[in-house]
Short mmCIF file of C-alpha atoms in Angstrom, two decimals:
data_model
loop_
_atom_site.label_atom_id
_atom_site.label_comp_id
_atom_site.label_asym_id
_atom_site.label_seq_id
_atom_site.Cartn_x
_atom_site.Cartn_y
_atom_site.Cartn_z
CA UNK A 1406 35.62 42.23 8.32
CA UNK A 1407 32.56 43.51 10.00
CA UNK A 1408 30.42 42.49 6.71
CA UNK A 1409 31.38 38.92 7.03
CA UNK A 1410 30.31 38.99 10.93
CA UNK A 1411 27.11 40.51 10.02
CA UNK A 1412 26.93 37.64 7.28
CA UNK A 1413 27.21 34.85 9.50
CA UNK A 1414 25.31 36.48 12.37
CA UNK A 1415 22.47 36.96 10.25
CA UNK A 1416 22.68 32.69 8.52
CA UNK A 1417 22.95 32.12 12.08
CA UNK A 1418 19.96 33.70 12.84
CA UNK A 1419 17.97 32.15 9.56
CA UNK A 1420 18.77 28.53 10.38
CA UNK A 1421 17.70 28.85 14.09
CA UNK A 1422 14.57 29.90 12.60
CA UNK A 1423 14.24 27.58 10.19
CA UNK A 1424 14.73 24.85 12.84
CA UNK A 1425 12.30 26.95 14.84
CA UNK A 1426 9.48 26.75 12.01
CA UNK A 1427 10.23 22.85 11.30
CA UNK A 1428 9.23 21.39 15.33
CA UNK A 1429 5.91 21.57 15.16
CA UNK A 1430 6.25 19.06 12.06
CA UNK A 1431 9.05 17.07 13.38
CA UNK A 1432 7.79 16.82 17.26
CA UNK A 1433 5.01 14.61 15.98
CA UNK A 1434 7.27 12.66 13.73
CA UNK A 1435 9.97 11.85 16.63
CA UNK A 1436 6.78 11.06 18.80
CA UNK A 1437 4.38 8.95 17.00
CA UNK A 1438 7.25 7.38 14.31
CA UNK A 1439 10.52 7.30 15.11
CA UNK A 1440 9.86 7.06 18.76
CA UNK A 1441 7.93 3.82 18.58
CA UNK A 1442 10.36 2.64 15.57
CA UNK A 1443 13.20 2.51 17.96
CA UNK A 1444 11.68 0.87 20.67
CA UNK A 1445 10.04 -1.79 19.11
CA UNK A 1446 13.72 -2.41 17.29
CA UNK A 1447 15.09 -2.59 21.08
CA UNK A 1448 12.03 -5.15 22.00
CA UNK A 1449 13.27 -7.42 18.95
CA UNK A 1450 16.20 -8.36 21.35
CA UNK A 1451 14.36 -9.15 24.15
CA UNK A 1452 12.52 -12.49 25.69
CA UNK A 1453 9.53 -9.96 26.34
CA UNK A 1454 6.06 -11.39 26.43
CA UNK A 1455 2.42 -10.49 27.93
CA UNK A 1456 1.47 -10.96 31.78
CA UNK A 1457 5.26 -12.10 32.92
CA UNK A 1458 5.75 -11.51 36.08
CA UNK A 1459 9.45 -11.88 35.67
CA UNK A 1460 11.80 -8.95 34.28
CA UNK A 1461 12.24 -8.88 30.51
CA UNK A 1462 15.82 -10.28 29.66
CA UNK A 1463 18.08 -9.34 26.98
CA UNK A 1464 18.59 -12.22 24.23
CA UNK A 1465 20.10 -10.90 21.50
CA UNK A 1466 19.57 -12.36 18.02
CA UNK A 1467 17.43 -15.39 19.37
CA UNK A 1468 14.14 -13.84 17.92
CA UNK A 1469 15.81 -13.76 14.52
CA UNK A 1470 16.92 -16.80 14.97
CA UNK A 1471 13.49 -18.91 15.33
CA UNK A 1472 12.49 -16.64 12.63
CA UNK A 1473 14.19 -17.83 9.92
CA UNK A 1474 12.83 -21.00 11.17
CA UNK A 1475 9.53 -20.27 11.67
CA UNK A 1476 7.76 -22.07 8.17
CA UNK A 1477 4.76 -20.24 8.99
CA UNK A 1478 6.21 -16.73 8.93
CA UNK A 1479 7.69 -17.06 5.68
CA UNK A 1480 4.59 -18.62 4.34
CA UNK A 1481 2.78 -15.72 5.60
CA UNK A 1482 5.35 -13.41 3.54
CA UNK A 1483 4.51 -15.22 0.54
CA UNK A 1484 1.29 -14.50 0.83
CA UNK A 1485 1.95 -10.98 1.59
CA UNK A 1486 4.01 -10.73 -1.65
CA UNK A 1487 1.31 -12.39 -3.70
CA UNK A 1488 -0.97 -10.07 -2.54
CA UNK A 1489 0.89 -7.37 -2.72
CA UNK A 1490 1.39 -7.71 -6.70
CA UNK A 1491 -1.97 -9.29 -7.52
CA UNK A 1492 -3.13 -5.84 -6.06
CA UNK A 1493 -1.07 -3.42 -7.14
CA UNK A 1494 -0.68 -4.28 -10.91
CA UNK A 1495 -4.20 -4.47 -11.32
CA UNK A 1496 -5.08 -1.54 -9.84
CA UNK A 1497 -2.67 0.06 -11.80
CA UNK A 1498 -3.66 -0.54 -15.23
CA UNK A 1499 -7.84 -0.19 -14.06
CA UNK A 1500 -6.38 3.11 -13.11
CA UNK A 1501 -4.58 4.06 -15.85
CA UNK A 1502 -7.50 2.92 -17.94
CA UNK A 1503 -10.29 5.07 -16.23
CA UNK A 1504 -7.74 8.04 -15.84
CA UNK A 1505 -7.63 7.82 -19.71
CA UNK A 1506 -11.60 7.47 -19.66
CA UNK A 1507 -11.77 10.76 -17.40
CA UNK A 1508 -9.63 12.90 -19.26
CA UNK A 1509 -10.97 12.99 -22.43
CA UNK A 1510 -13.96 15.58 -22.63
CA UNK A 1511 -17.21 13.52 -21.83
CA UNK A 1512 -20.36 14.52 -20.68
CA UNK A 1513 -20.89 14.18 -16.71
CA UNK A 1514 -17.41 13.52 -16.58
CA UNK A 1515 -17.50 15.88 -13.29
CA UNK A 1516 -20.11 13.51 -11.62
CA UNK A 1517 -17.44 10.57 -12.98
CA UNK A 1518 -14.58 11.90 -11.11
CA UNK A 1519 -16.46 12.16 -8.45
CA UNK A 1520 -17.99 8.97 -8.36
CA UNK A 1521 -14.89 7.33 -9.29
CA UNK A 1522 -12.88 8.86 -5.38
CA UNK A 1523 -15.91 7.60 -3.39
CA UNK A 1524 -14.22 4.08 -2.25
CA UNK A 1525 -11.30 6.39 -1.20
CA UNK A 1526 -13.39 7.87 1.17
CA UNK A 1527 -14.49 4.89 3.01
CA UNK A 1528 -12.71 3.75 5.85
CA UNK A 1529 -11.08 0.29 5.70
CA UNK A 1530 -12.96 -1.21 7.97
CA UNK A 1531 -16.47 -0.01 6.23
CA UNK A 1532 -14.71 -1.30 2.74
CA UNK A 1533 -14.43 -4.89 4.70
CA UNK A 1534 -18.44 -4.99 6.25
CA UNK A 1535 -19.65 -3.91 3.20
CA UNK A 1536 -17.82 -6.70 1.12
CA UNK A 1537 -18.63 -9.08 3.36
CA UNK A 1538 -21.95 -8.62 2.69
CA UNK A 1539 -21.55 -8.65 -1.12
CA UNK A 1540 -19.75 -12.10 -0.54
CA UNK A 1541 -22.58 -13.88 1.54
CA UNK A 1542 -23.24 -17.22 0.94
CA UNK A 1543 -27.14 -16.80 1.85
CA UNK A 1544 -28.08 -13.36 0.85
CA UNK A 1545 -24.81 -11.89 -0.79
CA UNK A 1546 -25.45 -10.15 -4.04
CA UNK A 1547 -22.54 -11.93 -5.47
CA UNK A 1548 -24.15 -15.32 -5.44
CA UNK A 1549 -27.83 -13.99 -5.98
CA UNK A 1550 -26.05 -13.10 -9.35
CA UNK A 1551 -24.89 -16.13 -9.80
CA UNK A 1552 -28.09 -18.16 -9.17
CA UNK A 1553 -29.98 -15.72 -11.02
CA UNK A 1554 -28.34 -16.79 -14.26
CA UNK A 1555 -28.20 -20.40 -13.79
CA UNK A 1556 -24.28 -20.74 -12.83
CA UNK A 1557 -24.73 -22.61 -9.94
CA UNK A 1558 -25.90 -22.15 -6.00
CA UNK A 1559 -22.80 -20.00 -5.29
CA UNK A 1560 -20.25 -20.39 -2.43
CA UNK A 1561 -18.74 -18.92 0.66
CA UNK A 1562 -15.91 -17.00 -1.16
CA UNK A 1563 -14.28 -15.87 1.77
CA UNK A 1564 -13.92 -19.15 3.58
CA UNK A 1565 -13.14 -21.49 0.35
CA UNK A 1566 -9.15 -22.51 0.20
CA UNK A 1567 -9.07 -21.85 -3.33
CA UNK A 1568 -11.18 -19.07 -3.41
CA UNK A 1569 -10.40 -16.48 -0.13
CA UNK A 1570 -7.16 -15.17 -1.51
CA UNK A 1571 -8.60 -13.88 -4.80
CA UNK A 1572 -11.93 -12.50 -3.12
CA UNK A 1573 -10.06 -10.31 -1.27
CA UNK A 1574 -7.66 -9.11 -3.78
CA UNK A 1575 -10.55 -8.30 -5.50
CA UNK A 1576 -11.72 -5.74 -3.01
CA UNK A 1577 -8.00 -5.00 -2.71
CA UNK A 1578 -7.99 -3.49 -5.74
CA UNK A 1579 -11.41 -1.79 -5.56
CA UNK A 1580 -10.59 0.07 -2.97
CA UNK A 1581 -7.19 1.50 -3.73
CA UNK A 1582 -7.87 1.71 -7.52
CA UNK A 1583 -9.31 5.67 -6.75
CA UNK A 1584 -5.98 7.18 -5.21
CA UNK A 1585 -4.22 5.73 -8.18
CA UNK A 1586 -6.67 6.94 -10.71
CA UNK A 1587 -6.29 10.46 -9.39
CA UNK A 1588 -2.39 10.64 -9.19
CA UNK A 1589 -2.43 9.51 -12.94
CA UNK A 1590 -5.29 11.88 -13.74
CA UNK A 1591 -3.19 14.72 -12.65
CA UNK A 1592 0.11 13.48 -14.73
CA UNK A 1593 -2.47 13.09 -17.88
CA UNK A 1594 -3.40 16.59 -17.32
CA UNK A 1595 -0.33 18.15 -16.91
CA UNK A 1596 0.46 16.58 -20.27
CA UNK A 1597 0.79 19.70 -23.11
CA UNK A 1598 -2.44 19.20 -25.40
CA UNK A 1599 -0.32 20.58 -28.30
CA UNK A 1600 1.94 17.13 -28.06
CA UNK A 1601 -0.84 15.33 -29.01
CA UNK A 1602 -2.41 17.67 -31.38
CA UNK A 1603 1.28 17.19 -33.30
CA UNK A 1604 1.69 13.79 -33.23
CA UNK A 1605 -1.87 12.92 -34.74
CA UNK A 1606 -1.04 15.81 -37.21
CA UNK A 1607 2.20 13.57 -37.66
CA UNK A 1608 -0.04 10.23 -38.33
CA UNK A 1609 0.45 8.49 -35.01
CA UNK A 1610 -2.62 6.72 -34.04
CA UNK A 1611 -4.01 6.02 -30.50
CA UNK A 1612 -1.74 3.76 -29.62
CA UNK A 1613 1.39 5.38 -30.83
CA UNK A 1614 0.55 8.76 -29.03
CA UNK A 1615 0.19 6.87 -25.59
CA UNK A 1616 3.58 5.03 -26.48
CA UNK A 1617 5.37 8.07 -27.43
CA UNK A 1618 4.11 11.08 -25.69
CA UNK A 1619 1.06 9.84 -22.75
CA UNK A 1620 3.40 7.47 -21.07
CA UNK A 1621 6.79 9.43 -21.08
CA UNK A 1622 4.96 12.24 -19.66
CA UNK A 1623 3.07 10.06 -16.67
CA UNK A 1624 5.97 8.34 -16.14
CA UNK A 1625 7.49 9.34 -12.99
CA UNK A 1626 4.11 9.91 -11.94
CA UNK A 1627 3.48 6.18 -13.02
CA UNK A 1628 6.75 4.81 -11.18
CA UNK A 1629 5.85 7.07 -7.86
CA UNK A 1630 2.37 5.80 -7.32
CA UNK A 1631 3.30 1.90 -8.28
CA UNK A 1632 5.85 1.75 -5.55
CA UNK A 1633 3.75 3.35 -3.01
CA UNK A 1634 0.77 1.34 -3.86
CA UNK A 1635 2.94 -1.69 -3.21
CA UNK A 1636 4.37 -0.91 -0.19
CA UNK A 1637 0.77 0.22 1.64
CA UNK A 1638 -0.48 -3.40 0.09
CA UNK A 1639 2.08 -5.09 1.55
CA UNK A 1640 1.99 -3.49 5.12
CA UNK A 1641 -2.41 -4.21 4.85
CA UNK A 1642 -3.84 -5.22 7.86
CA UNK A 1643 -7.46 -3.67 8.63
CA UNK A 1644 -8.79 -4.77 5.33
CA UNK A 1645 -8.05 -7.95 5.37
CA UNK A 1646 -8.68 -9.01 9.04
CA UNK A 1647 -12.21 -7.43 8.49
CA UNK A 1648 -12.95 -9.75 5.53
CA UNK A 1649 -10.84 -13.12 6.63
CA UNK A 1650 -8.79 -12.48 10.25
CA UNK A 1651 -6.17 -14.60 7.90
CA UNK A 1652 -8.40 -17.29 7.59
CA UNK A 1653 -9.09 -19.93 6.34
CA UNK A 1654 -5.91 -21.83 7.41
CA UNK A 1655 -4.11 -19.43 6.76
CA UNK A 1656 -4.81 -18.34 3.54
CA UNK A 1657 -4.94 -14.64 3.62
CA UNK A 1658 -2.49 -14.37 6.79
CA UNK A 1659 -0.60 -11.61 5.39
CA UNK A 1660 2.90 -10.23 7.37
CA UNK A 1661 1.06 -7.73 9.35
CA UNK A 1662 -1.79 -10.26 10.62
CA UNK A 1663 0.38 -13.11 11.39
CA UNK A 1664 2.85 -10.57 13.50
CA UNK A 1665 -0.49 -9.28 15.13
CA UNK A 1666 -1.54 -12.71 16.28
CA UNK A 1667 1.99 -12.64 17.54
CA UNK A 1668 1.57 -9.83 20.04
CA UNK A 1669 -2.12 -9.48 20.68
CA UNK A 1670 -3.11 -13.21 20.47
CA UNK A 1671 -0.11 -15.02 22.04
CA UNK A 1672 1.53 -12.79 23.90
CA UNK A 1673 5.10 -12.68 21.95
CA UNK A 1674 5.86 -8.90 22.12
CA UNK A 1675 9.68 -9.51 21.37
CA UNK A 1676 8.91 -12.01 18.69
CA UNK A 1677 6.53 -10.02 16.68
CA UNK A 1678 8.78 -7.26 17.22
CA UNK A 1679 11.42 -9.35 15.36
CA UNK A 1680 8.79 -9.46 12.72
CA UNK A 1681 8.45 -6.05 12.51
CA UNK A 1682 11.88 -5.34 11.55
CA UNK A 1683 12.22 -7.91 9.05
CA UNK A 1684 9.20 -6.27 7.22
CA UNK A 1685 10.92 -2.31 8.07
CA UNK A 1686 13.92 -3.68 6.45
CA UNK A 1687 12.57 -5.80 3.48
CA UNK A 1688 10.19 -2.29 2.88
CA UNK A 1689 13.23 -0.20 3.01
CA UNK A 1690 15.08 -2.21 0.47
CA UNK A 1691 12.67 -1.91 -2.04
CA UNK A 1692 12.07 1.73 -1.25
CA UNK A 1693 16.13 2.46 -2.26
CA UNK A 1694 16.12 -0.06 -4.94
CA UNK A 1695 12.99 2.55 -5.82
CA UNK A 1696 14.89 6.01 -4.75
CA UNK A 1697 18.26 4.61 -6.58
CA UNK A 1698 16.32 3.45 -10.39
CA UNK A 1699 14.98 7.11 -9.89
CA UNK A 1700 17.93 9.05 -9.14
CA UNK A 1701 19.62 7.13 -12.45
CA UNK A 1702 16.80 8.00 -14.95
CA UNK A 1703 16.79 11.56 -13.94
CA UNK A 1704 20.54 11.32 -14.70
CA UNK A 1705 19.93 9.57 -17.73
CA UNK A 1706 17.37 12.31 -18.73
#
């Protein structure tokens, strides 16, 4: 009886100590993430606007009903999906090729690895300004190259209706590829070299070794980084805001940009909060599907 009492007391003390150790990390999350999320969710059910002298009223689901009929929002949602897929898929394929190259025993490999992560170290605002200079219709390096090769007089890439979204997608691929490369390279380096040697001795070519040895080893990392990249890209704001501010004609207006305009340009805080709730719900569903898939994959293995 005395031993059981001592064990229960020690368990209680260790549990309290664990919570005490977690608090420094938990408090900022509650204040900076959970608190604003709950406040924004509550705001979505009100008619909150900027500059109002009358009290904010609770209007229930009216903002969400208006959102269902808002074709501009759903256009931005479609553009956001195009942007997320258009950036995530080429980003992964290029990063995989670069990671395979950097995993080889090449001269100056350390220098190539350092240069490969430079875009990752640059703030998105700086990346946006730099690429605006590249795309400059008068003195940009891209148009200068086009003229030097005799391919035409160049064009204004960021204001053309047909070129704005592809131009922005290209920047998104360039800016996000380093983090995918680093993650895949880490997975490649954790693959036992003996497996490649055994497959080579069995007569397996490069493609067969990749399909049977390399890909199964890095598949968990690849799925994780792809899911995270898709969520990050869908939530993009700063890069597109600096490059095009959603133009021309809304061709690059991502959902986050549209919500930002509704809140801070037109002062519709409640309506913008409803948009945020919809986007959080969509991203939560995506994340849940990914986690379910990962759990099923773990069970199969």
